[in-house]
mmCIF file of C-alpha atoms in Angstrom:
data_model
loop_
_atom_site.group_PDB
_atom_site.id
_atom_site.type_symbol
_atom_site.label_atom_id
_atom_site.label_comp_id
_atom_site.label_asym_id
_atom_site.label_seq_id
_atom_site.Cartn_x
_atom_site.Cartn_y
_atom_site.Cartn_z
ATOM 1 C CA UNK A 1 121.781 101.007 115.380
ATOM 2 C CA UNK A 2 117.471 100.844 115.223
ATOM 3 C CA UNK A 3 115.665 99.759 112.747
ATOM 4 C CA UNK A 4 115.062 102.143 109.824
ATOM 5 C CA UNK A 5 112.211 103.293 110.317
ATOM 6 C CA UNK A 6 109.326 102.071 107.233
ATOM 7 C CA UNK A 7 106.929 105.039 107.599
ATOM 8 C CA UNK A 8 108.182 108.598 108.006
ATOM 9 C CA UNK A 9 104.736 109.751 109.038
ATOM 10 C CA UNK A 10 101.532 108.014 110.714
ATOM 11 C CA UNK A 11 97.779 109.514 110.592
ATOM 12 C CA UNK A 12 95.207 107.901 112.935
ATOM 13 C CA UNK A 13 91.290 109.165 112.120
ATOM 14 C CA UNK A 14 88.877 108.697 115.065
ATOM 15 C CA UNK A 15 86.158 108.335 112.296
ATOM 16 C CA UNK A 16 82.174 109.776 112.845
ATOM 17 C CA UNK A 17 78.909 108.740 111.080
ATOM 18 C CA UNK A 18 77.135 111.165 112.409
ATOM 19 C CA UNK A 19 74.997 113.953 110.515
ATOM 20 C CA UNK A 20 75.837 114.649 106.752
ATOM 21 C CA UNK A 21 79.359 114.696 104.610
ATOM 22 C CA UNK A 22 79.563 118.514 105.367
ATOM 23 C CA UNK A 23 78.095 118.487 109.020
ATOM 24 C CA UNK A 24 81.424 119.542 111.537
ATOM 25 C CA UNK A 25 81.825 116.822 113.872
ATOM 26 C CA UNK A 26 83.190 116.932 117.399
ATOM 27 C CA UNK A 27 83.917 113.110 117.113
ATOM 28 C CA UNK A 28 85.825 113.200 114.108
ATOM 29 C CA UNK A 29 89.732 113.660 115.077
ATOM 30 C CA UNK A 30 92.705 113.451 113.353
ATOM 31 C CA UNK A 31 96.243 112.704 114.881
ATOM 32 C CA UNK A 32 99.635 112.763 112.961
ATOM 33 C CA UNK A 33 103.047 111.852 114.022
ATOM 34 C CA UNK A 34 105.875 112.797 111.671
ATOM 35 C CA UNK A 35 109.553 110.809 112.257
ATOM 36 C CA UNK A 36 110.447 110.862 116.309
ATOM 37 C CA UNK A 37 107.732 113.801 116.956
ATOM 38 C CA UNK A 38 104.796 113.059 119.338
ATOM 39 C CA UNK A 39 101.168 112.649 117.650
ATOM 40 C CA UNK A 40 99.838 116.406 117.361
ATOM 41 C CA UNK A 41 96.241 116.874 116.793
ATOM 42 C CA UNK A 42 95.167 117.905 113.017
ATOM 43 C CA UNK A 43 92.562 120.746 112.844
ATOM 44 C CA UNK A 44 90.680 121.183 109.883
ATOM 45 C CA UNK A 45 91.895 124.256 107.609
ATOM 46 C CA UNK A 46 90.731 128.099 108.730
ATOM 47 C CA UNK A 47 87.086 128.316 107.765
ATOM 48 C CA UNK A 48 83.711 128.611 109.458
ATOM 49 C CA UNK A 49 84.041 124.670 109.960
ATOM 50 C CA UNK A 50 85.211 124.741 114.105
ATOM 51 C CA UNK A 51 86.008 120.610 113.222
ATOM 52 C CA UNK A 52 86.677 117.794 110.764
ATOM 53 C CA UNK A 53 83.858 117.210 107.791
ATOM 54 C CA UNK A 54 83.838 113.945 106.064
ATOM 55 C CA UNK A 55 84.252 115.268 102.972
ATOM 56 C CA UNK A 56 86.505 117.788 104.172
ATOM 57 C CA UNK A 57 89.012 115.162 105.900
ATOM 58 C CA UNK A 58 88.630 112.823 102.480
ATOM 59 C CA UNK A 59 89.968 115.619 100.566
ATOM 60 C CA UNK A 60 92.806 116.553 103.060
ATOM 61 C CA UNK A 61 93.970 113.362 102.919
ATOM 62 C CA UNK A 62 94.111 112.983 98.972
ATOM 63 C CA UNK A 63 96.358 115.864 98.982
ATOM 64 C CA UNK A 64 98.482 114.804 102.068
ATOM 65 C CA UNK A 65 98.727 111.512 100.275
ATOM 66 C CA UNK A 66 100.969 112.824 97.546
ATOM 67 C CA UNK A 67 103.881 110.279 97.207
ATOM 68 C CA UNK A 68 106.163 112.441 98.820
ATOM 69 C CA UNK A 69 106.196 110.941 102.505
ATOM 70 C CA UNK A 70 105.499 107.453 102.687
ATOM 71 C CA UNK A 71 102.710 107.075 105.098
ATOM 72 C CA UNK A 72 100.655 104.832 106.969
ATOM 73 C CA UNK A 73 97.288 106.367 108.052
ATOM 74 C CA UNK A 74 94.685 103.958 110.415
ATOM 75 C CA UNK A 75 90.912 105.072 110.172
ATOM 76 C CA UNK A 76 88.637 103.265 112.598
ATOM 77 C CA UNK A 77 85.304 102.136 110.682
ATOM 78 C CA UNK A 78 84.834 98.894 108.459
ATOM 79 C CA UNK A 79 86.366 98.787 105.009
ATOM 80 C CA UNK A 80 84.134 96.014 103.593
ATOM 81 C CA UNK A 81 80.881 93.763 104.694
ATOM 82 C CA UNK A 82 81.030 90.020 105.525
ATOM 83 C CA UNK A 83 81.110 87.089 103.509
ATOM 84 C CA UNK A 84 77.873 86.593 104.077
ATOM 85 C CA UNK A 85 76.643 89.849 102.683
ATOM 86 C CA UNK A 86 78.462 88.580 99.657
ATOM 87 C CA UNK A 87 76.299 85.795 99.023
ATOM 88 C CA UNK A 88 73.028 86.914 100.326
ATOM 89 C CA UNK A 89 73.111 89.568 97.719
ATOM 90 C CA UNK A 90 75.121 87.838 94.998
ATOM 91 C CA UNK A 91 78.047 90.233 94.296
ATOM 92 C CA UNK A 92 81.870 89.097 93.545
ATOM 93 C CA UNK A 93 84.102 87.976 96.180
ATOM 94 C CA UNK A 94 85.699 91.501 95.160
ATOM 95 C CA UNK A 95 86.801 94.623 96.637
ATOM 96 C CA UNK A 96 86.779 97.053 94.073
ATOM 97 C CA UNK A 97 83.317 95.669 92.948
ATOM 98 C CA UNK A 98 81.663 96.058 96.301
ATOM 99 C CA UNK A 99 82.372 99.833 96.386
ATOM 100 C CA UNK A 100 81.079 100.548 93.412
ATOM 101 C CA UNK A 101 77.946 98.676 93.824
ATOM 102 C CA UNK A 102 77.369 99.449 97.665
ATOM 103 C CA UNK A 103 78.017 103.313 96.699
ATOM 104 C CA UNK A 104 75.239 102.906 93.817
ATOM 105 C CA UNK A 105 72.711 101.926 96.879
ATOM 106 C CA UNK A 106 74.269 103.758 99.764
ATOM 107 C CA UNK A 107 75.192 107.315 98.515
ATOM 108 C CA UNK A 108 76.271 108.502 102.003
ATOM 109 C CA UNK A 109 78.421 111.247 100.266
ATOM 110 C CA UNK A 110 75.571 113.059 99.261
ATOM 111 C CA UNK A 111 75.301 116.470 100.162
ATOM 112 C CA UNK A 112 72.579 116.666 102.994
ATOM 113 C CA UNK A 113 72.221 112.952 102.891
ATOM 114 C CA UNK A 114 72.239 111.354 106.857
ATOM 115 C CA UNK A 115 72.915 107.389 106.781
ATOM 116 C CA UNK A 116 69.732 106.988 108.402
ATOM 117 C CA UNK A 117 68.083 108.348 105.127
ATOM 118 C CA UNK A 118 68.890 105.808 103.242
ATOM 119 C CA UNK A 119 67.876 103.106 106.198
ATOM 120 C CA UNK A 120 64.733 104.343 106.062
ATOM 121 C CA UNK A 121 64.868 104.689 102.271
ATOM 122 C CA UNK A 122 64.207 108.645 101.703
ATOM 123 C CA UNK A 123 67.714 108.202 99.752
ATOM 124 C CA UNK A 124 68.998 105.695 97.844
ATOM 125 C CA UNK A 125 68.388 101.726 97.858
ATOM 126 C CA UNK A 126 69.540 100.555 101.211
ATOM 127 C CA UNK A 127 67.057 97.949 101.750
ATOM 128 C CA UNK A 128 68.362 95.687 98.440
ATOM 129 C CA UNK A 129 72.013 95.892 100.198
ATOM 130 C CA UNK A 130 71.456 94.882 104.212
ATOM 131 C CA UNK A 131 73.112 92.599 106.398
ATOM 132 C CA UNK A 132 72.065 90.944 109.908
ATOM 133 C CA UNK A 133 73.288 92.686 113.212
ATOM 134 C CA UNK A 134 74.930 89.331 113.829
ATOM 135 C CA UNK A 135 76.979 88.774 111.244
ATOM 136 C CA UNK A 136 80.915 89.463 111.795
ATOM 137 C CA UNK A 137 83.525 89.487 109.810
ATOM 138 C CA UNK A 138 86.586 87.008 110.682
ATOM 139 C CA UNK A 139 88.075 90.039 111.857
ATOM 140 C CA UNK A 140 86.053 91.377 114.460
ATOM 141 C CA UNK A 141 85.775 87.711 115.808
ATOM 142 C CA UNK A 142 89.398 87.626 116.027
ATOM 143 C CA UNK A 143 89.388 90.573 118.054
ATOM 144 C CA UNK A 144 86.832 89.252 120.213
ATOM 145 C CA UNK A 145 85.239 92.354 121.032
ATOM 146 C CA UNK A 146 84.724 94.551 117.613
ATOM 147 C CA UNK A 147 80.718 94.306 116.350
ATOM 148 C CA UNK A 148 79.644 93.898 113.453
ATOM 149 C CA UNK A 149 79.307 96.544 110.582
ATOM 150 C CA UNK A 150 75.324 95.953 110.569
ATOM 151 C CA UNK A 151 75.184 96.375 114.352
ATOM 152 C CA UNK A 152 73.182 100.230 114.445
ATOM 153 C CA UNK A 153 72.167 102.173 117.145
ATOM 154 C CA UNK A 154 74.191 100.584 120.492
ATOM 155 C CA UNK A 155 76.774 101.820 122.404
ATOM 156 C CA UNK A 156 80.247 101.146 120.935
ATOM 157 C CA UNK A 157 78.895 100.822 117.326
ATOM 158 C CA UNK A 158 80.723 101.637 114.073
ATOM 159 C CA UNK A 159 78.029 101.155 112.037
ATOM 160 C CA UNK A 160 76.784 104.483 110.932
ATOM 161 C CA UNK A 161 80.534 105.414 110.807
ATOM 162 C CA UNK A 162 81.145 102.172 108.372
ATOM 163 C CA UNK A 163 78.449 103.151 106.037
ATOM 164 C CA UNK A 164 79.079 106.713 105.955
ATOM 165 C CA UNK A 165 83.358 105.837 105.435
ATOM 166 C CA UNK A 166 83.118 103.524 102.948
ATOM 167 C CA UNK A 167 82.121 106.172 99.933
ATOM 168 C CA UNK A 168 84.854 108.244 100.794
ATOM 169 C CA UNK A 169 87.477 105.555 100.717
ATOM 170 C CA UNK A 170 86.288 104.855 96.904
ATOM 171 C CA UNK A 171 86.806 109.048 96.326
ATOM 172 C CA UNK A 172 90.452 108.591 97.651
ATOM 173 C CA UNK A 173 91.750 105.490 95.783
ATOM 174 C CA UNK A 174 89.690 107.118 92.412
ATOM 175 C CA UNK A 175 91.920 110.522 93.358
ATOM 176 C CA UNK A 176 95.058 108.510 94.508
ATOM 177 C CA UNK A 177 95.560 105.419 92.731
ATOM 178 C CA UNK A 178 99.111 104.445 93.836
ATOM 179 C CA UNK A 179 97.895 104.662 96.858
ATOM 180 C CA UNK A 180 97.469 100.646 99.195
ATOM 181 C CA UNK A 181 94.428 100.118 100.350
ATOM 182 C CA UNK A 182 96.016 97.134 102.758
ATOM 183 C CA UNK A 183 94.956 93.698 102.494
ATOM 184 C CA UNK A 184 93.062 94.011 99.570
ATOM 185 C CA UNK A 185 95.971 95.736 97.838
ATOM 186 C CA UNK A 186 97.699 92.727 99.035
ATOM 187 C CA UNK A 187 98.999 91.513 102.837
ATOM 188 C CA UNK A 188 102.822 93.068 101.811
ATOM 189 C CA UNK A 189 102.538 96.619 100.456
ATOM 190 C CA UNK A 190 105.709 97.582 98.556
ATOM 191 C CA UNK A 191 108.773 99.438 100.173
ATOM 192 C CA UNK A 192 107.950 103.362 99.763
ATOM 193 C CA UNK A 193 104.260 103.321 99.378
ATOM 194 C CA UNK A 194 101.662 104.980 101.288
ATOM 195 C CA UNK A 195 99.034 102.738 103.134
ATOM 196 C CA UNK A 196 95.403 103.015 104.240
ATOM 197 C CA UNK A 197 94.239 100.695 107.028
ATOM 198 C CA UNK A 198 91.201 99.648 109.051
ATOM 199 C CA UNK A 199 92.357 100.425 112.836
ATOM 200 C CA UNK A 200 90.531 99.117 115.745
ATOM 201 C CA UNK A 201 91.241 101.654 118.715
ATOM 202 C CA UNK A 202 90.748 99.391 121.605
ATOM 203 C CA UNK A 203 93.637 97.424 121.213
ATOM 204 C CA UNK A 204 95.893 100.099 121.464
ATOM 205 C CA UNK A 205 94.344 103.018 123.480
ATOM 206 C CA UNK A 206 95.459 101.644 127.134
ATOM 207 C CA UNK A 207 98.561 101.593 125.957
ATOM 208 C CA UNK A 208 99.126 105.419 126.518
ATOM 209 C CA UNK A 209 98.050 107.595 128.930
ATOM 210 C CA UNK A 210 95.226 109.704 127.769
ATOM 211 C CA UNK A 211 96.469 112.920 129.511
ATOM 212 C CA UNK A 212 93.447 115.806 129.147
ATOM 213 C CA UNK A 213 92.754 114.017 125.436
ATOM 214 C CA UNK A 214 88.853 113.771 124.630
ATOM 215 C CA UNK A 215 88.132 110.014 124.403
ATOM 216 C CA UNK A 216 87.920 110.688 120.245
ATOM 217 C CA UNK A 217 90.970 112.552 120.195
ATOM 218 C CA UNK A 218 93.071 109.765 122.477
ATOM 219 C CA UNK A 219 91.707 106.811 120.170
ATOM 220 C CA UNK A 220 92.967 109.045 117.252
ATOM 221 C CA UNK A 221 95.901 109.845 119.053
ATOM 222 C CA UNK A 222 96.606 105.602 120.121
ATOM 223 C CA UNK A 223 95.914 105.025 116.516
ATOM 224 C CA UNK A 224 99.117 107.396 114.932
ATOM 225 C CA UNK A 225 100.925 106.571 117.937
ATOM 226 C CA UNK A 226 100.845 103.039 117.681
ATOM 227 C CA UNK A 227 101.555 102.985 114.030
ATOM 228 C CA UNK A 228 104.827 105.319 114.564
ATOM 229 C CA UNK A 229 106.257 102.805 117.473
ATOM 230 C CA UNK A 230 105.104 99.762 115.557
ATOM 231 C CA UNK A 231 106.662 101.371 112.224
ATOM 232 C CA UNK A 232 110.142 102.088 114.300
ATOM 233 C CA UNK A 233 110.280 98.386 116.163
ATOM 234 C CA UNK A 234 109.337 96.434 113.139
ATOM 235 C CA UNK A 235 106.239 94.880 114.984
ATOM 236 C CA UNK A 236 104.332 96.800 111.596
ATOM 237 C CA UNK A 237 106.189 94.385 109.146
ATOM 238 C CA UNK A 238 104.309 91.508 111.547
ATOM 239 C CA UNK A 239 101.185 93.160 111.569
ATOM 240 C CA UNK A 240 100.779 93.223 107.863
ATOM 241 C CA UNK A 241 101.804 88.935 107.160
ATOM 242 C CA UNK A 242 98.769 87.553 106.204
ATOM 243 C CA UNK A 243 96.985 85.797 108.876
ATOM 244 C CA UNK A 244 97.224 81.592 108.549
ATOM 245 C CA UNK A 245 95.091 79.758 107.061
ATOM 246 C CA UNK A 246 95.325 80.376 103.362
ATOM 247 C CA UNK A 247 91.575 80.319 103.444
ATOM 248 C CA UNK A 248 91.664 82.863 106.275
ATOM 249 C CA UNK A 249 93.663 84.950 104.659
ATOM 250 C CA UNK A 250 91.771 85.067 101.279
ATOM 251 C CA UNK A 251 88.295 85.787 103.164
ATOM 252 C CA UNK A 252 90.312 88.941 104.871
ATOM 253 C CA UNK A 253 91.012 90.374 101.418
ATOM 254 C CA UNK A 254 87.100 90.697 101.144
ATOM 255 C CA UNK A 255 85.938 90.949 103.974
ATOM 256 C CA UNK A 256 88.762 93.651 104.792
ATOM 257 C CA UNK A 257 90.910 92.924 107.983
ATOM 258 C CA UNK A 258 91.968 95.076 111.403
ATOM 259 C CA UNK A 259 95.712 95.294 112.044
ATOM 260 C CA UNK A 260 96.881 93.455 115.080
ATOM 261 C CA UNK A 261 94.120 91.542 115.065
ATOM 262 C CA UNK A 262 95.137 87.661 114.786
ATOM 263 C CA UNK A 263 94.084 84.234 114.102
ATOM 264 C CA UNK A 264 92.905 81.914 115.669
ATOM 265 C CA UNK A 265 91.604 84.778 118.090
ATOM 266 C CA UNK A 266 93.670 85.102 121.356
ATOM 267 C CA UNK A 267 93.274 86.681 124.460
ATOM 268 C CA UNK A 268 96.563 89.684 124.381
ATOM 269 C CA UNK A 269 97.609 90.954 127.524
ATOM 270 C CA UNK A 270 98.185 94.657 126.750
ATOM 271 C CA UNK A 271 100.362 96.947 128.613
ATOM 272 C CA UNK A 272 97.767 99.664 130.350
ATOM 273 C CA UNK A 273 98.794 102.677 131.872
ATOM 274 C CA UNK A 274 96.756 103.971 135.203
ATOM 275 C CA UNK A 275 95.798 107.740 134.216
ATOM 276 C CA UNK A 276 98.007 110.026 134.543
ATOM 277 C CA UNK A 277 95.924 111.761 136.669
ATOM 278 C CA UNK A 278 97.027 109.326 139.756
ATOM 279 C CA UNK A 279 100.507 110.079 141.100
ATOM 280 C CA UNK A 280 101.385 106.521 141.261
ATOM 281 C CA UNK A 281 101.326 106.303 137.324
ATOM 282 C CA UNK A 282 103.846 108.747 136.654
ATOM 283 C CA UNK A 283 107.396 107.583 137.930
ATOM 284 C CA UNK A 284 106.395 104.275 135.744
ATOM 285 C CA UNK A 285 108.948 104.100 132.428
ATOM 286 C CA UNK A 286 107.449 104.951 129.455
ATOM 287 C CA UNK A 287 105.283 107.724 131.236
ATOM 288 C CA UNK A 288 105.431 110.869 129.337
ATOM 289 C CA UNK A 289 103.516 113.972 130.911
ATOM 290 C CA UNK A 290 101.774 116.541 128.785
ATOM 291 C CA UNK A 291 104.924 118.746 128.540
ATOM 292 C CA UNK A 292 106.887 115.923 126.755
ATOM 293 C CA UNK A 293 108.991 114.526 129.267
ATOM 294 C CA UNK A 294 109.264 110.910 129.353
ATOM 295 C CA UNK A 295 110.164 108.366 132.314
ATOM 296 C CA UNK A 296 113.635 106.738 131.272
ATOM 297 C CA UNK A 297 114.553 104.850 134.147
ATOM 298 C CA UNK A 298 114.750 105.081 138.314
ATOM 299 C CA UNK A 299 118.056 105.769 139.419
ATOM 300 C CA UNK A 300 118.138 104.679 143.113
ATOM 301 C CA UNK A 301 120.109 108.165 144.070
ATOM 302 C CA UNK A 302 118.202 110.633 145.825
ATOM 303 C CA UNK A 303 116.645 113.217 145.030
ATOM 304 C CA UNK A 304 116.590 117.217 147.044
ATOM 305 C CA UNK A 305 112.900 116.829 148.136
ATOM 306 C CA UNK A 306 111.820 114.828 151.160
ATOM 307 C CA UNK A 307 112.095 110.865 150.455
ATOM 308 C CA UNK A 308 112.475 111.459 146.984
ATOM 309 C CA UNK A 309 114.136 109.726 144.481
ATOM 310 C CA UNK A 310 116.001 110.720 140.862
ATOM 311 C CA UNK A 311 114.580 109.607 137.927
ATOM 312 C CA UNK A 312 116.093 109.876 134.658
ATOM 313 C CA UNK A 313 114.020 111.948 132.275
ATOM 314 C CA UNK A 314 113.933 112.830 128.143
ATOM 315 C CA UNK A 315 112.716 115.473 126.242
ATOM 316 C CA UNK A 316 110.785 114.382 123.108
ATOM 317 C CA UNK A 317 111.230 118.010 121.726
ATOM 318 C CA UNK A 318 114.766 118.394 121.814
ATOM 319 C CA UNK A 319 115.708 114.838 123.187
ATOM 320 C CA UNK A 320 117.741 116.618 126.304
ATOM 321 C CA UNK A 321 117.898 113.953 129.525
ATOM 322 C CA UNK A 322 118.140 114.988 132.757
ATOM 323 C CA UNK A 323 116.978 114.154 136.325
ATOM 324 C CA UNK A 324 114.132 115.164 138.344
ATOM 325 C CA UNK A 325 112.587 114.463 141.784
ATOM 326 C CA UNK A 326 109.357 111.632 141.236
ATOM 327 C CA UNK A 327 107.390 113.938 142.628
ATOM 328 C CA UNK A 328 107.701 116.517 140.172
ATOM 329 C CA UNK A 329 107.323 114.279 136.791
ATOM 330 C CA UNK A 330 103.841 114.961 135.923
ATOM 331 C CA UNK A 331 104.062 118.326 135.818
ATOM 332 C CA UNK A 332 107.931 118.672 134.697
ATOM 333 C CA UNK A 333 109.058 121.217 131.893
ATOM 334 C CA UNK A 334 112.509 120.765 129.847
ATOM 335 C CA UNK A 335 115.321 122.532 131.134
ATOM 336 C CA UNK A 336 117.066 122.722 127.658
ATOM 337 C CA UNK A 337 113.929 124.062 125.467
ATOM 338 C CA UNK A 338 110.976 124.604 127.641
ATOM 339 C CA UNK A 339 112.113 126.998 130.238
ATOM 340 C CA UNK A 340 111.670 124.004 133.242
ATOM 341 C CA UNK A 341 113.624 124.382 136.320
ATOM 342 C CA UNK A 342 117.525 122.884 135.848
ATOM 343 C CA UNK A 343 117.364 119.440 135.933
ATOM 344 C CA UNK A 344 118.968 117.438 139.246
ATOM 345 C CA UNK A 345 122.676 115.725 138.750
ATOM 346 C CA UNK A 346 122.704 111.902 137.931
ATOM 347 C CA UNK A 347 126.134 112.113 139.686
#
């Protein structure tokens, strides 16, 4: 038998600071996977919005968020500032604290309110609550490629999208309390409960191939994806222990911390998957195509077209397995629920 399974549904948020709170934004995606099911994309309900809104995602997720379904969702901008903010500014080595009081100085939840208002002070009080492109959290360094929440205007940054994020994750444990904000919630969160965590894309988004995904909607995608596997394989129990030191660990429930991330930083060989795109890629195991079919195994019997070989095949729909020539994977429909071609005898 697997492993039950802790999290019946994942949510991954490809997060944007861009514009306002109620600006629609092409970069902000949303990905869910519920039990065995694939990650589907999330669209933002009917309306004149085409995509996501901040404000519109927050409140979608305090009413997904209900208790009902435990779930784990990953959103990929900071949750806190460094240590060093901390004591430059002289505020508690606390969580809770620090959203209230950056919130008092950085109202990016205003209504027509861009972050780079309040950096150039039109709104708010940025300048008594700044930090230094360098600093990093223990986090980022133990990702070894993750920059720092004060880091504006470069490719790669996450600092708009960490100041703009960080208002709305105050609105969401105000409207859901129960809710565990991991680590500063603690490194364990009880059995049953639904969890909030800072994701960090790049160590998960090679992984899978991207298909004909935007680069925002695969990093959403990697993100729920990565959660459901890690959630069915137990490697989710690992990622939450609380990293070692002691001392380590207690800076991380300020300073917030990215799951999978370790320390000391080391160097993980991940698993990457050519795109899909080059035929080589897609007799691999573990390949699925974008009608659901995934790679099983190579059989070693042939197949009916020239030089071809059988490979065993499963439908993530309606879990039917069947064979099929190599050469006809990527582009393979299921016999059983899809209307594909009959699938090829395994003998």
């Amino acid at each position: 038998m697997g492993q039950e399974r802790r999290f019946e549904r994942t949510i991954g948020v490809d997060y944007s600071g861009a514009e306002t709170a109620e600006a629609s934004l092409k970069g902000l995606r949303v990905y869910q996977a519920d039990g065995d099911a694939l990650p589907e994309e999330v669209l933002p309900p009917a309306g004149p919005k085409k995509y996501w809104t901040r404000r519109g995602l927050a409140e979608w997720l305090v009413e997904t968020l209900d208790g009902q379904v435990p779930t784990v969702v990953g959103i990929d901008h900071g949750f806190s500032f460094p240590m060093r903010y901390f004591e430059r500014h002289g505020l508690p080595p606390d969580w809770p604290a620090f959203l209230e009081d950056f919130c008092a100085h950085w109202p990016t939840d205003g209504k027509y309110t861009y972050v780079d208002f309040v950096r150039d002070g039109s709104v708010g009080n940025g300048a008594a609550r700044w930090g230094e492109r360098h600093w990093r959290r223990l986090t980022e360094e133990a990702t070894g490629s993750a920059k720092s929440v004060f880091h504006f205007d470069v490719q790669g940054s996450v600092a708009k999208s960490t100041h703009a994020g960080i208002p709305w994750l105050r609105y969401i444990r105000r409207a859901r309390p129960q809710l565990h904000f991991w680590p500063f919630d603690g490194w364990n969160p009880a059995s049953g409960a639904s969890v909030i965590i800072e994701a960090y894309p790049r160590l998960w988004s090679t992984a899978y191939p991207q298909d004909d995904r935007t680069t925002d909607q695969h990093d959403a995608y990697a993100i729920a994806r990565w959660l459901q596997d890690a959630s069915a394989t137990g490697e989710l129990e690992k990622a939450f222990a609380a990293p070692e030191p002691e001392s380590v660990a207690m800076t991380g429930q300020v300073e917030g911390w990215i799951l999978d991330s370790s320390w000391p930083p080391v160097k993980k060989q991940r698993r990457r998957v050519t795109s899909t795109k080059a035929p080589a890629s897609t007799t691999m195991p573990g390949y699925i195509n974008r009608n659901r079919q995934e790679v099983l195994s190579k059989t070693g019997l042939p197949g009916d077209d020239h030089n071809q070989v059988l490979y065993l095949l499963k439908c993530h729909t309606c879990g039917a397995r069947y064979g099929a020539n190599g050469s006809d994977i990527f582009q393979r429909r299921c016999p059983e629920c899809d209307g594909g071609r009959p699938g090829l005898g395994l003998g």
